[in-house]
CSV table of C-alpha atoms in Angstrom, one decimal:
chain,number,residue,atom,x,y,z
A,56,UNK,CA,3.4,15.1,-23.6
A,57,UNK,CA,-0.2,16.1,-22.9
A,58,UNK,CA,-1.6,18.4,-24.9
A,59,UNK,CA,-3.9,20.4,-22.8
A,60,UNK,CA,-0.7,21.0,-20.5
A,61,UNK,CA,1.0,23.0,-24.0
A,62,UNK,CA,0.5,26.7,-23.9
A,63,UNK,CA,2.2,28.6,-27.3
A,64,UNK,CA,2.5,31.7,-26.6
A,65,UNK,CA,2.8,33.6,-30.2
A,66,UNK,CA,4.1,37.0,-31.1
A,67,UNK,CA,1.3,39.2,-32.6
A,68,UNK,CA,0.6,42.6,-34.3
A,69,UNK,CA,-0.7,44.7,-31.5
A,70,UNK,CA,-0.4,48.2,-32.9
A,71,UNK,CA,0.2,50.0,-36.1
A,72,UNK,CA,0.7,53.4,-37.4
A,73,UNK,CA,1.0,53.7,-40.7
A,74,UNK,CA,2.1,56.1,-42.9
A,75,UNK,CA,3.2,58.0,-40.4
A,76,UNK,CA,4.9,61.6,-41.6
A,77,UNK,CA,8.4,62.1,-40.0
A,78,UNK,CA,8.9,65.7,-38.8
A,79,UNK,CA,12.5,65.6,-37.3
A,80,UNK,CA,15.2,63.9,-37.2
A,81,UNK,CA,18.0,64.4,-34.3
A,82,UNK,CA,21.2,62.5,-34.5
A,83,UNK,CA,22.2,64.1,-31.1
A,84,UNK,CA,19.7,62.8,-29.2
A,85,UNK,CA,20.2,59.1,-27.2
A,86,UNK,CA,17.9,57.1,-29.2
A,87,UNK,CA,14.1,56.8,-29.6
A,88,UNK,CA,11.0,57.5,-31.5
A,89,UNK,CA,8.7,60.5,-30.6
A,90,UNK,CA,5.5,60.1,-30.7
A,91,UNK,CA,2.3,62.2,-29.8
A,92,UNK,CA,0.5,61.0,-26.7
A,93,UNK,CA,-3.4,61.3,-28.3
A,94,UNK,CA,-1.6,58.8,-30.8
A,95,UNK,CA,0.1,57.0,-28.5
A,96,UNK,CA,-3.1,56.3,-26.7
A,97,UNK,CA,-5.3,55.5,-29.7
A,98,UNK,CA,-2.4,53.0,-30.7
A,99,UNK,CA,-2.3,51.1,-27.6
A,100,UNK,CA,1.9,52.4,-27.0
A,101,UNK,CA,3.2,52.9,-23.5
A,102,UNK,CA,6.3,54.9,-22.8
A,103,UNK,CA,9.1,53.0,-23.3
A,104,UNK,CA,7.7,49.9,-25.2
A,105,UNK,CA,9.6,48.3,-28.1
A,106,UNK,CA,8.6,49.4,-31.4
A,107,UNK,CA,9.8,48.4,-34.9
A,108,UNK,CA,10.2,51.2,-37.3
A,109,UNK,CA,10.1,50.7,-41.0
A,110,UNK,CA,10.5,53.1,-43.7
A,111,UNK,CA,8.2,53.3,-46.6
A,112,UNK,CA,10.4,55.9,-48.6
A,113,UNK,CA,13.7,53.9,-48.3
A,114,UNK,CA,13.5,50.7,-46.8
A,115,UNK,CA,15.3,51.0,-43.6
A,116,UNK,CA,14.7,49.1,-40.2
A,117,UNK,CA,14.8,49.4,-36.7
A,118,UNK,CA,13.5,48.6,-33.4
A,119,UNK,CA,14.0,51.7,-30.5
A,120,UNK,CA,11.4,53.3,-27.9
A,121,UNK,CA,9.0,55.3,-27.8
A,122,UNK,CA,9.0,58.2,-26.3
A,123,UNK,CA,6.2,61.6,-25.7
A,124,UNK,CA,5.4,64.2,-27.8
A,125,UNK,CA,2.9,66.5,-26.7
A,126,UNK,CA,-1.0,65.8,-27.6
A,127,UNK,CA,-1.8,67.0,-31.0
A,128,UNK,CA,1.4,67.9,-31.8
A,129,UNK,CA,2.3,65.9,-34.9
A,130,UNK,CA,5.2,65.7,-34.1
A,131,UNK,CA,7.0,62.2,-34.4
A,132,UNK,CA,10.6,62.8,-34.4
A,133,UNK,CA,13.5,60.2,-34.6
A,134,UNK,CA,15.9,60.3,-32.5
A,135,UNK,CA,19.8,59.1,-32.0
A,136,UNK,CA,21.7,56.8,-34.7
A,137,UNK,CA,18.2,55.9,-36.3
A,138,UNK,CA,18.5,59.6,-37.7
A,139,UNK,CA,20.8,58.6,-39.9
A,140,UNK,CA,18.6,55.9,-41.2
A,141,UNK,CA,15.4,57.9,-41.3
A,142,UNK,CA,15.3,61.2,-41.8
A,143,UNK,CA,12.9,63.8,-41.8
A,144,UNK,CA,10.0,63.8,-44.5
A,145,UNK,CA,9.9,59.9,-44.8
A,146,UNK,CA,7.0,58.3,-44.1
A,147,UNK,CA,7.1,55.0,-41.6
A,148,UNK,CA,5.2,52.6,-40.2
A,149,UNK,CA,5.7,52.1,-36.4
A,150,UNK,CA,4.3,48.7,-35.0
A,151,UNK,CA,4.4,46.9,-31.4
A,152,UNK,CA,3.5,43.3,-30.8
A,153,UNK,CA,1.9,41.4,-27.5
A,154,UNK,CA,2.7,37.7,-27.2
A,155,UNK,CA,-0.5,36.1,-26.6
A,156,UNK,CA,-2.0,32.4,-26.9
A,157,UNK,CA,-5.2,33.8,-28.6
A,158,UNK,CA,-5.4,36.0,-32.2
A,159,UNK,CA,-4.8,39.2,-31.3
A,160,UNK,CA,-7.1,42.8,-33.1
A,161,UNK,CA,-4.4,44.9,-33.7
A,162,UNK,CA,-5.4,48.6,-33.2
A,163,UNK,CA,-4.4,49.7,-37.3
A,164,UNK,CA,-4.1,53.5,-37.4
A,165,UNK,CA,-3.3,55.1,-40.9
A,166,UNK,CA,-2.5,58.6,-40.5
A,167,UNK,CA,-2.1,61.5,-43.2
A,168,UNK,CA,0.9,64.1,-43.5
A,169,UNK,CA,0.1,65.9,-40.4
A,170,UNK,CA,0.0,62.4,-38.7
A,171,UNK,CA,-3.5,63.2,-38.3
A,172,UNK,CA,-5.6,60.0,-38.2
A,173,UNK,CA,-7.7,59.4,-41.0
A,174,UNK,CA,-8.7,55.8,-40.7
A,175,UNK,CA,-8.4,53.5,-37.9
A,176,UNK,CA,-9.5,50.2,-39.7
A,177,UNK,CA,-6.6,49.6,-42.0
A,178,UNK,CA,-6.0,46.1,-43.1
């Protein structure tokens, strides 16, 4: 096979909020994870896009959706069966990742209890 003709396409960190503060959780609600839109923006995350969720006060897992919260809200909510998993007062990290050929420079947000950001340079 010629190698100039191979293209790898690799699956990359492309976003990351961490320590993100959970302020609801609704088991009633179809599935999802609410998110402001200022962080949304600053975190590279479109409506709809895949997400994995991870909890740093239990250990859970799970990939859903994000959804928008209103700008400067705070307000990052989970939503549907993942509320059972994840409840309100834990603190996550929410990632996305971009298949690319090339290193990616993940846009690394860490945020504080108000899911304010307070660093956007986290390793």
């Amino acid at each position: 096979m010629n190698e100039a003709l191979l293209r790898v396409l690799r699956t990359c960190l492309k976003s990351k909020l961490h320590r993100a503060a959970i302020t609801d959780a609704n088991i009633a609600y179809e599935g999802s994870i609410t998110i402001p839109t200022d962080l949304m923006e600053k975190a590279d995350l479109w409506v709809g896009e895949k997400v994995l969720v991870t909890s740093i006060t239990n250990g859970a897992r799970l990939e859903t959706y994000v959804i928008p919260a209103p700008s400067g809200s705070g307000q990052i909510v989970v939503n549907g069966a993942a509320a059972h998993l994840i409840n309100t007062g834990h603190r996550v990290t929410i990632m996305a990742w971009g298949e690319s050929e090339n290193p990616i420079v993940p846009k690394r947000l860490l945020l504080n209890e108000r899911n304010e950001v307070v660093n956007d340079t986290v390793l």
